[in-house]
Amino acid sequence: MSKKKLLATIVWSATLAATGAMADVTHAPLDAANRGVAAQRDDEELAIHRVLEQFRAIKIPLSTAVAIAERLHDGSRTTDVSFEISGPASYRVRTVGNERIWENVIDADTGSVTEKEISSSLRELDREDLSNIVALKSVKQELSDAVRIAEKAATGSAVAGGLVKQDGKLNFVVVIASDDRLKEVMLEPPRAGKQGATPR
């Protein structure tokens, strides 16, 4: 398992590529270099359309996949989850507990675990991933809570979610499929002793 595989990184790169490429193309003349950017944007839009099309056909919502993965290890918490279509539609869920991190693939139609679990020690993570996991201990909100809030705020269904540190603060990032778009919702989780979550 790659040590840089936190979903937050994937979410940011995909979202920034899609939205950033559109902004670049609409504000610049379409010369040879920009044609490459336009083609990349078209490819990204097709990929997003394909993800949304397959996501609408599945039976298991992301929140159920999270619950299934957390039940595999008593007391574990989800750090990130993503919907994948590289093979049969599935969710890749990473959970943490007892100084271990586990990665499981959950079938998006049946809810069964479809691949061998990957397990590693927190000591094997890079500094950024480990820092996010340590910070998660001071947060009382679960990723499933953030998913529920984000789905309501963006009027859609969660496709992915995870932790990301921005400006020194730990946030939950949830990607929502809403109509024909993917929307990103960032929530600042309350620290232990505080109430509620702040969507941004």
mmCIF file of C-alpha atoms in Angstrom:
data_model
loop_
_atom_site.group_PDB
_atom_site.id
_atom_site.type_symbol
_atom_site.label_atom_id
_atom_site.label_comp_id
_atom_site.label_asym_id
_atom_site.label_seq_id
_atom_site.Cartn_x
_atom_site.Cartn_y
_atom_site.Cartn_z
ATOM 1 C CA MET A 1 0.000 0.000 0.000
ATOM 2 C CA SER A 2 1.364 3.414 -0.962
ATOM 3 C CA LYS A 3 2.100 5.603 2.013
ATOM 4 C CA LYS A 4 0.706 8.610 0.111
ATOM 5 C CA LYS A 5 -2.685 7.061 -0.522
ATOM 6 C CA LEU A 6 -4.931 9.107 1.750
ATOM 7 C CA LEU A 7 -8.133 9.808 -0.075
ATOM 8 C CA ALA A 8 -7.868 13.488 0.684
ATOM 9 C CA THR A 9 -4.921 13.710 -1.712
ATOM 10 C CA ILE A 10 -6.881 11.930 -4.438
ATOM 11 C CA VAL A 11 -9.949 14.083 -3.868
ATOM 12 C CA TRP A 12 -7.955 17.302 -4.040
ATOM 13 C CA SER A 13 -6.074 16.378 -7.208
ATOM 14 C CA ALA A 14 -9.231 15.206 -9.008
ATOM 15 C CA THR A 15 -11.273 18.218 -7.945
ATOM 16 C CA LEU A 16 -8.558 20.749 -8.662
ATOM 17 C CA ALA A 17 -7.811 19.178 -12.031
ATOM 18 C CA ALA A 18 -11.464 19.317 -13.076
ATOM 19 C CA THR A 19 -12.262 22.798 -11.801
ATOM 20 C CA GLY A 20 -8.845 24.317 -12.405
ATOM 21 C CA ALA A 21 -8.629 23.132 -16.007
ATOM 22 C CA MET A 22 -12.018 24.636 -16.801
ATOM 23 C CA ALA A 23 -10.987 27.996 -15.347
ATOM 24 C CA ASP A 24 -7.719 27.989 -17.305
ATOM 25 C CA VAL A 25 -9.420 27.201 -20.599
ATOM 26 C CA THR A 26 -12.212 29.744 -20.299
ATOM 27 C CA HIS A 27 -9.789 32.594 -19.574
ATOM 28 C CA ALA A 28 -7.097 31.862 -22.146
ATOM 29 C CA PRO A 29 -6.936 31.772 -25.955
ATOM 30 C CA LEU A 30 -7.155 28.286 -27.449
ATOM 31 C CA ASP A 31 -3.595 27.886 -28.752
ATOM 32 C CA ALA A 32 -1.683 24.612 -29.087
ATOM 33 C CA ALA A 33 -0.883 24.368 -25.357
ATOM 34 C CA ASN A 34 -4.443 25.180 -24.357
ATOM 35 C CA ARG A 35 -5.828 22.562 -26.759
ATOM 36 C CA GLY A 36 -4.029 19.978 -24.624
ATOM 37 C CA VAL A 37 -5.659 21.456 -21.509
ATOM 38 C CA ALA A 38 -9.060 21.425 -23.249
ATOM 39 C CA ALA A 39 -8.592 17.778 -24.243
ATOM 40 C CA GLN A 40 -7.592 16.928 -20.673
ATOM 41 C CA ARG A 41 -10.691 18.735 -19.369
ATOM 42 C CA ASP A 42 -12.886 16.792 -21.803
ATOM 43 C CA ASP A 43 -11.296 13.513 -20.651
ATOM 44 C CA GLU A 44 -11.902 14.471 -17.007
ATOM 45 C CA GLU A 45 -15.524 15.389 -17.725
ATOM 46 C CA LEU A 46 -16.043 12.029 -19.456
ATOM 47 C CA ALA A 47 -14.420 10.225 -16.519
ATOM 48 C CA ILE A 48 -16.660 12.087 -14.051
ATOM 49 C CA HIS A 49 -19.724 11.272 -16.173
ATOM 50 C CA ARG A 50 -18.721 7.579 -16.184
ATOM 51 C CA VAL A 51 -18.227 7.573 -12.396
ATOM 52 C CA LEU A 52 -21.623 9.227 -11.863
ATOM 53 C CA GLU A 53 -23.331 6.804 -14.253
ATOM 54 C CA GLN A 54 -21.947 3.750 -12.441
ATOM 55 C CA PHE A 55 -22.512 5.306 -9.009
ATOM 56 C CA ARG A 56 -26.239 5.773 -9.735
ATOM 57 C CA ALA A 57 -26.560 2.048 -10.543
ATOM 58 C CA ILE A 58 -25.104 0.654 -7.296
ATOM 59 C CA LYS A 59 -27.113 -0.686 -4.343
ATOM 60 C CA ILE A 60 -24.871 0.044 -1.331
ATOM 61 C CA PRO A 61 -24.450 3.665 -0.175
ATOM 62 C CA LEU A 62 -21.074 4.894 1.013
ATOM 63 C CA SER A 63 -22.259 5.145 4.638
ATOM 64 C CA THR A 64 -23.094 1.415 4.640
ATOM 65 C CA ALA A 65 -19.654 0.542 3.225
ATOM 66 C CA VAL A 66 -18.068 2.576 6.042
ATOM 67 C CA ALA A 67 -20.152 0.730 8.656
ATOM 68 C CA ILE A 68 -19.199 -2.658 7.140
ATOM 69 C CA ALA A 69 -15.475 -1.806 7.223
ATOM 70 C CA GLU A 70 -15.644 -0.483 10.804
ATOM 71 C CA ARG A 71 -17.374 -3.695 11.978
ATOM 72 C CA LEU A 72 -14.374 -5.715 10.774
ATOM 73 C CA HIS A 73 -12.268 -4.310 13.661
ATOM 74 C CA ASP A 74 -13.937 -3.358 16.942
ATOM 75 C CA GLY A 75 -13.416 0.290 17.835
ATOM 76 C CA SER A 76 -11.911 1.245 14.464
ATOM 77 C CA ARG A 77 -12.612 4.609 12.805
ATOM 78 C CA THR A 78 -12.694 5.380 9.089
ATOM 79 C CA THR A 79 -10.020 7.757 7.829
ATOM 80 C CA ASP A 80 -11.035 7.732 4.158
ATOM 81 C CA VAL A 81 -13.278 6.036 1.641
ATOM 82 C CA SER A 82 -13.582 6.259 -2.132
ATOM 83 C CA PHE A 83 -15.851 4.841 -4.825
ATOM 84 C CA GLU A 84 -13.909 2.965 -7.523
ATOM 85 C CA ILE A 85 -14.865 1.671 -10.942
ATOM 86 C CA SER A 86 -11.571 0.144 -12.124
ATOM 87 C CA GLY A 87 -13.155 -3.320 -11.774
ATOM 88 C CA PRO A 88 -16.579 -4.104 -10.380
ATOM 89 C CA ALA A 89 -17.933 -0.988 -8.635
ATOM 90 C CA SER A 90 -16.612 -0.929 -5.082
ATOM 91 C CA TYR A 91 -15.572 1.239 -2.155
ATOM 92 C CA ARG A 92 -12.012 1.305 -0.842
ATOM 93 C CA VAL A 93 -12.198 2.010 2.896
ATOM 94 C CA ARG A 94 -9.315 2.703 5.273
ATOM 95 C CA THR A 95 -9.913 2.321 8.987
ATOM 96 C CA VAL A 96 -7.615 2.833 11.950
ATOM 97 C CA GLY A 97 -7.454 1.465 15.498
ATOM 98 C CA ASN A 98 -5.049 -0.092 18.005
ATOM 99 C CA GLU A 99 -2.011 1.431 16.234
ATOM 100 C CA ARG A 100 -2.996 -0.386 13.002
ATOM 101 C CA ILE A 101 -4.476 0.781 9.720
ATOM 102 C CA TRP A 102 -6.593 -1.512 7.547
ATOM 103 C CA GLU A 103 -7.664 -1.157 3.931
ATOM 104 C CA ASN A 104 -10.658 -3.110 2.657
ATOM 105 C CA VAL A 105 -12.527 -3.211 -0.647
ATOM 106 C CA ILE A 106 -16.308 -3.444 -0.255
ATOM 107 C CA ASP A 107 -18.476 -4.487 -3.223
ATOM 108 C CA ALA A 108 -20.862 -1.600 -3.988
ATOM 109 C CA ASP A 109 -23.712 -3.979 -4.929
ATOM 110 C CA THR A 110 -23.449 -6.744 -2.341
ATOM 111 C CA GLY A 111 -21.606 -5.163 0.594
ATOM 112 C CA SER A 112 -19.168 -8.082 0.748
ATOM 113 C CA VAL A 113 -15.414 -7.695 1.223
ATOM 114 C CA THR A 114 -13.971 -8.555 -2.178
ATOM 115 C CA GLU A 115 -10.194 -8.399 -1.769
ATOM 116 C CA LYS A 116 -7.684 -9.524 0.825
ATOM 117 C CA GLU A 117 -7.399 -6.945 3.600
ATOM 118 C CA ILE A 118 -4.219 -4.867 3.707
ATOM 119 C CA SER A 119 -2.998 -4.237 7.246
ATOM 120 C CA SER A 120 -0.046 -2.164 8.400
ATOM 121 C CA SER A 121 1.340 -0.437 11.442
ATOM 122 C CA LEU A 122 0.873 3.304 11.882
ATOM 123 C CA ARG A 123 4.692 3.471 12.050
ATOM 124 C CA GLU A 124 4.766 2.594 8.336
ATOM 125 C CA LEU A 125 2.873 5.772 7.365
ATOM 126 C CA ASP A 126 4.623 8.902 6.164
ATOM 127 C CA ARG A 127 4.669 11.948 8.445
ATOM 128 C CA GLU A 128 1.648 13.681 6.850
ATOM 129 C CA ASP A 129 -0.620 10.620 7.009
ATOM 130 C CA LEU A 130 0.476 9.845 10.561
ATOM 131 C CA SER A 131 -0.131 13.464 11.591
ATOM 132 C CA ASN A 132 -3.725 13.267 10.258
ATOM 133 C CA ILE A 133 -4.353 9.984 12.080
ATOM 134 C CA VAL A 134 -3.003 11.406 15.350
ATOM 135 C CA ALA A 135 -5.151 14.531 14.888
ATOM 136 C CA LEU A 136 -8.213 12.313 14.342
ATOM 137 C CA LYS A 137 -7.897 11.188 17.967
ATOM 138 C CA SER A 138 -8.740 14.722 19.134
ATOM 139 C CA VAL A 139 -11.858 14.883 16.935
ATOM 140 C CA LYS A 140 -15.123 13.516 18.297
ATOM 141 C CA GLN A 141 -16.947 13.541 14.942
ATOM 142 C CA GLU A 142 -16.750 10.452 12.737
ATOM 143 C CA LEU A 143 -16.357 10.501 8.964
ATOM 144 C CA SER A 144 -19.865 8.982 8.771
ATOM 145 C CA ASP A 145 -21.205 12.077 10.599
ATOM 146 C CA ALA A 146 -19.433 14.346 8.099
ATOM 147 C CA VAL A 147 -20.892 12.306 5.211
ATOM 148 C CA ARG A 148 -24.425 12.706 6.564
ATOM 149 C CA ILE A 149 -24.009 16.491 7.008
ATOM 150 C CA ALA A 150 -22.412 16.907 3.559
ATOM 151 C CA GLU A 151 -25.124 14.859 1.806
ATOM 152 C CA LYS A 152 -27.784 17.085 3.343
ATOM 153 C CA ALA A 153 -25.916 20.335 2.609
ATOM 154 C CA ALA A 154 -25.157 19.449 -1.029
ATOM 155 C CA THR A 155 -28.388 17.507 -1.696
ATOM 156 C CA GLY A 156 -26.817 14.340 -3.021
ATOM 157 C CA SER A 157 -25.021 11.087 -2.200
ATOM 158 C CA ALA A 158 -21.418 10.772 -1.034
ATOM 159 C CA VAL A 159 -18.922 9.265 -3.472
ATOM 160 C CA ALA A 160 -15.799 9.752 -1.354
ATOM 161 C CA GLY A 161 -14.582 11.273 1.862
ATOM 162 C CA GLY A 162 -11.477 11.673 3.932
ATOM 163 C CA LEU A 163 -9.234 13.806 6.070
ATOM 164 C CA VAL A 164 -7.155 16.689 4.812
ATOM 165 C CA LYS A 165 -5.061 19.239 6.638
ATOM 166 C CA GLN A 166 -5.434 22.791 5.338
ATOM 167 C CA ASP A 167 -3.809 25.812 6.966
ATOM 168 C CA GLY A 168 -2.806 23.617 9.888
ATOM 169 C CA LYS A 169 -6.407 22.497 10.531
ATOM 170 C CA LEU A 170 -7.758 18.995 10.097
ATOM 171 C CA ASN A 171 -10.907 18.916 7.951
ATOM 172 C CA PHE A 172 -13.202 16.294 6.538
ATOM 173 C CA VAL A 173 -13.602 16.538 2.754
ATOM 174 C CA VAL A 174 -16.646 14.791 1.269
ATOM 175 C CA VAL A 175 -17.334 14.540 -2.467
ATOM 176 C CA ILE A 176 -21.043 14.463 -3.281
ATOM 177 C CA ALA A 177 -22.738 13.279 -6.485
ATOM 178 C CA SER A 178 -25.488 15.823 -7.036
ATOM 179 C CA ASP A 179 -27.391 15.891 -10.331
ATOM 180 C CA ASP A 180 -24.710 15.649 -13.034
ATOM 181 C CA ARG A 181 -21.898 17.124 -10.954
ATOM 182 C CA LEU A 182 -19.463 16.262 -8.222
ATOM 183 C CA LYS A 183 -19.476 18.767 -5.377
ATOM 184 C CA GLU A 184 -16.830 19.038 -2.687
ATOM 185 C CA VAL A 185 -17.934 19.821 0.858
ATOM 186 C CA MET A 186 -15.340 20.637 3.494
ATOM 187 C CA LEU A 187 -16.251 20.398 7.162
ATOM 188 C CA GLU A 188 -14.202 21.488 10.113
ATOM 189 C CA PRO A 189 -14.855 18.837 12.746
ATOM 190 C CA PRO A 190 -15.425 19.907 16.330
ATOM 191 C CA ARG A 191 -12.659 19.107 18.772
ATOM 192 C CA ALA A 192 -13.510 17.144 21.885
ATOM 193 C CA GLY A 193 -15.668 19.354 24.099
ATOM 194 C CA LYS A 194 -17.107 21.475 21.243
ATOM 195 C CA GLN A 195 -20.500 21.048 19.599
ATOM 196 C CA GLY A 196 -21.514 20.566 15.937
ATOM 197 C CA ALA A 197 -19.531 20.791 12.697
ATOM 198 C CA THR A 198 -18.954 23.758 10.469
ATOM 199 C CA PRO A 199 -19.535 23.144 6.720
ATOM 200 C CA ARG A 200 -17.601 25.426 4.377
#
